[in-house]
Short mmCIF file of C-alpha atoms in Angstrom, two decimals:
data_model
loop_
_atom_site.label_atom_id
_atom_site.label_comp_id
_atom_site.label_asym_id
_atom_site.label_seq_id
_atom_site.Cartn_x
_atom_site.Cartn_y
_atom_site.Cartn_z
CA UNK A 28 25.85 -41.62 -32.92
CA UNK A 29 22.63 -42.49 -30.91
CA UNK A 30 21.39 -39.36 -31.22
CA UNK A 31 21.14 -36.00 -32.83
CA UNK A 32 24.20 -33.50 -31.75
CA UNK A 33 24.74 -29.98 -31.59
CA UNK A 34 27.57 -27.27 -30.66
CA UNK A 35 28.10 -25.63 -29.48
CA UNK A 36 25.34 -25.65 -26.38
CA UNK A 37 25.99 -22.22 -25.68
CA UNK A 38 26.96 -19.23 -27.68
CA UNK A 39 27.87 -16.04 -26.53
CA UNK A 40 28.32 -13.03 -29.34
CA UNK A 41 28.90 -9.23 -29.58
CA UNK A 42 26.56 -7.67 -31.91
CA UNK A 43 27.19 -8.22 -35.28
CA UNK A 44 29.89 -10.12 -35.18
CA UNK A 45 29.23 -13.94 -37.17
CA UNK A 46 28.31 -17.29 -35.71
CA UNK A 47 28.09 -20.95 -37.22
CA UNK A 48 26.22 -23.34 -35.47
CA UNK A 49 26.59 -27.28 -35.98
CA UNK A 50 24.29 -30.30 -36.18
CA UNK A 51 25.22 -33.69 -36.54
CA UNK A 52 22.18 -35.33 -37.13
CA UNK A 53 21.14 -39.41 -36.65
CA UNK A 54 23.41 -41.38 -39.08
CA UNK A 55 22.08 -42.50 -42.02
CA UNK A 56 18.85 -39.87 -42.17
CA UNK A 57 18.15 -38.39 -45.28
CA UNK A 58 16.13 -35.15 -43.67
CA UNK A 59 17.22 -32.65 -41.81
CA UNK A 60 15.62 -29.47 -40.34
CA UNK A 61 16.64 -26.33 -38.43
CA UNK A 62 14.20 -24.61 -35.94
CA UNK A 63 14.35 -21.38 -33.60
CA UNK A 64 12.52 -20.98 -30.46
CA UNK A 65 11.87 -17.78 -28.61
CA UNK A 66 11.75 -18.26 -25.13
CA UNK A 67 8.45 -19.32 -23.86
CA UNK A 68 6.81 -19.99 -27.72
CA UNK A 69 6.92 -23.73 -29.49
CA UNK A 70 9.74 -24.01 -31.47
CA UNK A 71 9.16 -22.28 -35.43
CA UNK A 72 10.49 -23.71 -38.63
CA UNK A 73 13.62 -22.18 -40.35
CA UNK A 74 14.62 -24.65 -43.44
CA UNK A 75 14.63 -28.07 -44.73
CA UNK A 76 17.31 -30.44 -46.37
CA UNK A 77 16.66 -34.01 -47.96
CA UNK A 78 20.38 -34.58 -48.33
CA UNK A 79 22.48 -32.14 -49.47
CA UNK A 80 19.61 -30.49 -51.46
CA UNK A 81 17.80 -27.28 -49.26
CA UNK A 82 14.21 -27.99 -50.37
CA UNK A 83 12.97 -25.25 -48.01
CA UNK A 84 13.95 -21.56 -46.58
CA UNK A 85 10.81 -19.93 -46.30
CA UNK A 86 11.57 -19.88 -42.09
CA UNK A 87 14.81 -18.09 -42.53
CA UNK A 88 13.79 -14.93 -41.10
CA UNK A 89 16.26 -12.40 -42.89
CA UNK A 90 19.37 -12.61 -45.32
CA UNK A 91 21.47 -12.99 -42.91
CA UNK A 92 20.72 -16.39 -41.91
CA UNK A 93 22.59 -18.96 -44.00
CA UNK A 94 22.81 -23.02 -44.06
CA UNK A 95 24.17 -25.58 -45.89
CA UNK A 96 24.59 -29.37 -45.41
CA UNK A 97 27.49 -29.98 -48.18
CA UNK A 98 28.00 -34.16 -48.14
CA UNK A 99 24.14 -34.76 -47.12
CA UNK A 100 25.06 -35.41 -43.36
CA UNK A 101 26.71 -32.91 -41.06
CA UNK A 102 24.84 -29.67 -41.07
CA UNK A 103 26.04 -25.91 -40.30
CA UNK A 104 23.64 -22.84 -39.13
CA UNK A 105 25.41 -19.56 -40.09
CA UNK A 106 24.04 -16.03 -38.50
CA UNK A 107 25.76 -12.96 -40.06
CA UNK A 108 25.67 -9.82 -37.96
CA UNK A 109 23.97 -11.36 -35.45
CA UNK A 110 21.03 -8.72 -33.94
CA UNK A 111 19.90 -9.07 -30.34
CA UNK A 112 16.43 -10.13 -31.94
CA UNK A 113 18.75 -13.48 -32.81
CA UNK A 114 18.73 -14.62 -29.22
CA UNK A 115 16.92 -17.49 -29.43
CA UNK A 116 17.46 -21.74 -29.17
CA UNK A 117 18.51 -23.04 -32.32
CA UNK A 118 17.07 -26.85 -32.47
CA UNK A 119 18.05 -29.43 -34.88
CA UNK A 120 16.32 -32.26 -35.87
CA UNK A 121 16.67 -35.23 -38.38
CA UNK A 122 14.12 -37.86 -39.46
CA UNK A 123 14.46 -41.00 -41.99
CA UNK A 124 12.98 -39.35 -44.70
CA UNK A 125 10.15 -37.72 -46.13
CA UNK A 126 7.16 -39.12 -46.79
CA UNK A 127 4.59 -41.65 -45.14
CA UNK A 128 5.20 -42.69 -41.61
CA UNK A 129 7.21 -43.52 -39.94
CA UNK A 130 9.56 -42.58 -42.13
CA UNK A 131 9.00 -38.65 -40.88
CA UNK A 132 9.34 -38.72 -37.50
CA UNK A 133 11.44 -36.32 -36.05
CA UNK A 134 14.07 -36.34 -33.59
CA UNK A 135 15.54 -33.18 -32.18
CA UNK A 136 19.10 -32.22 -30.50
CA UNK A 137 19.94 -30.63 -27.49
CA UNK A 138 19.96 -27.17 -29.19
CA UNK A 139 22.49 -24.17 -28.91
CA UNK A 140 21.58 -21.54 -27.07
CA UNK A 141 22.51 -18.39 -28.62
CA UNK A 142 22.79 -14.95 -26.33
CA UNK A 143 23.84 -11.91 -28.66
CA UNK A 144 24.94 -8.67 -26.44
CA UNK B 7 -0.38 -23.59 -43.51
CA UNK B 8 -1.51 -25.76 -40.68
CA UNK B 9 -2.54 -24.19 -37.22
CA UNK B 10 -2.07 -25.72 -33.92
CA UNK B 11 -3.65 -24.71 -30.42
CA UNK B 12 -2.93 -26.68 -27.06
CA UNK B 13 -4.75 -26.60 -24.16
CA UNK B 14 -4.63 -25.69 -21.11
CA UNK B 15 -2.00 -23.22 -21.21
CA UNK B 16 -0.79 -24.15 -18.18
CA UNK B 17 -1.69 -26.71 -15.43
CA UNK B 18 -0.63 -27.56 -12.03
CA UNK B 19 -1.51 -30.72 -10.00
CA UNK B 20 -0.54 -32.55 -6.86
CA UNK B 21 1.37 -35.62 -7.67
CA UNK B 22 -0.54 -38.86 -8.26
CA UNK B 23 -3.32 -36.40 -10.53
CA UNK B 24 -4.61 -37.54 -13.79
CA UNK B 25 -4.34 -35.00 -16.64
CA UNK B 26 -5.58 -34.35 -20.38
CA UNK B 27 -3.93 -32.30 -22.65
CA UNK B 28 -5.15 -31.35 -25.83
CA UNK B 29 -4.00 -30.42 -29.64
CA UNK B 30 -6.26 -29.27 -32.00
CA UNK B 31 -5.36 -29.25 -35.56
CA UNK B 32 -7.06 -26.84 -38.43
CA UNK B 33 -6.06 -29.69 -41.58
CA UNK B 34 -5.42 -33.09 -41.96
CA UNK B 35 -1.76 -34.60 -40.94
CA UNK B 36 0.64 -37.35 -41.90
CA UNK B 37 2.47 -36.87 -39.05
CA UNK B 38 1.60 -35.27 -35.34
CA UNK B 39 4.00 -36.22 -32.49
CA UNK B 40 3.98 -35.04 -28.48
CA UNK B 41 6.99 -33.95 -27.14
CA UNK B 42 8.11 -33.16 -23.30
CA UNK B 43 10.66 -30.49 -22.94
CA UNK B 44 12.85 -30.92 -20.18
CA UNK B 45 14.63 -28.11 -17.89
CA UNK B 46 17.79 -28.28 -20.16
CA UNK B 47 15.76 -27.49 -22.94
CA UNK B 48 16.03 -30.38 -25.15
CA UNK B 49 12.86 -31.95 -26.74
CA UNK B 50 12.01 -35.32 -25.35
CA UNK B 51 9.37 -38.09 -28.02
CA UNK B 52 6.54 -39.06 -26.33
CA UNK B 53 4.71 -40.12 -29.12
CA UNK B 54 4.40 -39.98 -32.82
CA UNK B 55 0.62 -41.03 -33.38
CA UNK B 56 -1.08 -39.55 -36.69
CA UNK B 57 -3.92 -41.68 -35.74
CA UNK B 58 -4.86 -43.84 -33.35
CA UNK B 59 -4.09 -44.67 -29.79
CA UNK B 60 -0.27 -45.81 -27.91
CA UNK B 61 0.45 -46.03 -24.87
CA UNK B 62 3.85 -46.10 -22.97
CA UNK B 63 4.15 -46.55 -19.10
CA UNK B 64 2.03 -43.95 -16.92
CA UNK B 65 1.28 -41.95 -20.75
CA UNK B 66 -1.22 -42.77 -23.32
CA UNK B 67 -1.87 -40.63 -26.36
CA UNK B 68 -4.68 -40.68 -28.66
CA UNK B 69 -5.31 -38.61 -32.27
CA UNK B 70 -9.00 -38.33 -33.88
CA UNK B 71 -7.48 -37.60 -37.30
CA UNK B 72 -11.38 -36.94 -38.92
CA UNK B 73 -12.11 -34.71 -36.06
CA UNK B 74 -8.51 -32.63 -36.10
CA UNK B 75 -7.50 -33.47 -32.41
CA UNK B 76 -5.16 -35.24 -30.36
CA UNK B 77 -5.32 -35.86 -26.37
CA UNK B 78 -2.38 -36.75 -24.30
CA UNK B 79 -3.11 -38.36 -20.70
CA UNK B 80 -0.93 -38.37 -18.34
CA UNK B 81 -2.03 -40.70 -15.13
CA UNK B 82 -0.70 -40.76 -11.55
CA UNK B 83 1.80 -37.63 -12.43
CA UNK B 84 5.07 -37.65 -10.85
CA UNK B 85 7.19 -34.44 -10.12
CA UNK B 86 9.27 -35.63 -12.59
CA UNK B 87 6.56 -34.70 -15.25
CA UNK B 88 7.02 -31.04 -14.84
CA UNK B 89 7.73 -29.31 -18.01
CA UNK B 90 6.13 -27.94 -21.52
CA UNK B 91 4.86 -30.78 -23.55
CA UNK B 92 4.40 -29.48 -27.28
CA UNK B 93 1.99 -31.13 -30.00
CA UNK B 94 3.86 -30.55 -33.26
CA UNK B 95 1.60 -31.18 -36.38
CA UNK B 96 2.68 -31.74 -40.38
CA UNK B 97 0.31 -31.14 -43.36
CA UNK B 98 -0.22 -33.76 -45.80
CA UNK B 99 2.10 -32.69 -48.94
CA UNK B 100 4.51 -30.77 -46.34
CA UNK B 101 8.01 -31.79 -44.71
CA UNK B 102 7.66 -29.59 -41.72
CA UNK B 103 6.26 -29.32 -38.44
CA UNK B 104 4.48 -27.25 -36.79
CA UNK B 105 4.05 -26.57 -33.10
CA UNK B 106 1.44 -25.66 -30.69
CA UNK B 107 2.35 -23.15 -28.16
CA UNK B 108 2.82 -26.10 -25.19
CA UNK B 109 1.03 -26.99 -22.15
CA UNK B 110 3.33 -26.09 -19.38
CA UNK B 111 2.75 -28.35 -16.55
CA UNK B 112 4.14 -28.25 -12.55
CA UNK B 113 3.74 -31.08 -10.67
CA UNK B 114 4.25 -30.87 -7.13
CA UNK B 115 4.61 -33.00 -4.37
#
């Protein structure tokens, strides 16, 4: 696609119950990130993929946050027992690759909103 | 890791203003970009400019890598214009970025 893609846009969820969040990112881009983003604060860093491989979860605020990008393109967000503190905009963004520009230039989605009740 | 401040916080002008927004940096960067966030939320490139000066249209964007800043102007501002606009820096030797805390900026007619 042209872009970066996410769903869904919105998310609704009780209270511990478990969500799964999707990113497609820009075909044939070998990085991929995740981001969260409180409302009113810059968006923060979750984790990292170059391809399938998850170079980096040091953002992943608890154990209960789980991702995985199995064939190196599509991309899944997982929150289990989602808190209230969870309610946040989940962004995802995908570059060429790492390295020296422009190569790491980052392009995000739309995001999913997430609302936990 | 790297720190990021933007200023001003916030800014409001009349339409057809000039405006400067700044992003200071704390270490040196292999990649800084400036983003616009629309009302829907989604995260718009202005610019991906390390170092150096672009410009694009009504925007220019310059980035004093030795001296850990970046300014983004913004000349004869439209309503249109309204939003947060973000700095987002990466570290040399990292794969991440990190964002400023935006310039939120009204417009009005």
């Amino acid at each position: 696609g042209a872009g970066v893609s996410q769903s869904p846009r919105y998310k609704v969820a009780k209270r511990g119950q478990d969500v799964a969040l999707r990113c497609d990112p820009i075909s044939g881009h070998v990085s991929l990130f995740w981001y969260q983003q409180a409302l009113g604060q810059g968006p923060e860093f979750l984790t990292y993929f170059q391809n399938e491989a998850q170079l980096d979860k040091s953002g992943l605020p608890s154990d209960r946050f789980f991702a995985e990008r199995p064939e190196g393109s599509v991309s899944t967000l997982k929150i289990q027992r989602t808190q209230q503190e969870d309610s946040a905009v989940y962004l995802c963004a995908s570059s060429l690759g790492p390295g020296l520009a422009p190569y790491n230039e980052q392009f995000f989605g739309p995001g999913t909103r997430l609302t936990v009740l | 890791g790297i720190q990021v401040e933007q200023s001003p916080p916030d800014l409001i002008l009349q339409e057809g203003a000039n405006s400067t927004l700044r992003c200071n940096f704390s270490d040196s960067v292999n990649n800084l970009q400036w983003f616009h966030q629309n009302p829907w939320g989604q995260l718009i490139n202005l610019f991906y400019i390390p170092s150096g000066t672009k410009q694009n249209g009504r925007l220019s964007a310059t980035t004093v890598a030795t001296e850990r800043y970046s300014l983004l102007y913004i000349s004869s501002s439209q309503t249109t214009d309204s939003g947060v606009y973000f700095c987002a820096a990466m570290n040399s030797g990292y794969s991440t970025l990190t964002f400023g805390k935006g310039t939120m900026l009204l417009v009005s007619p």
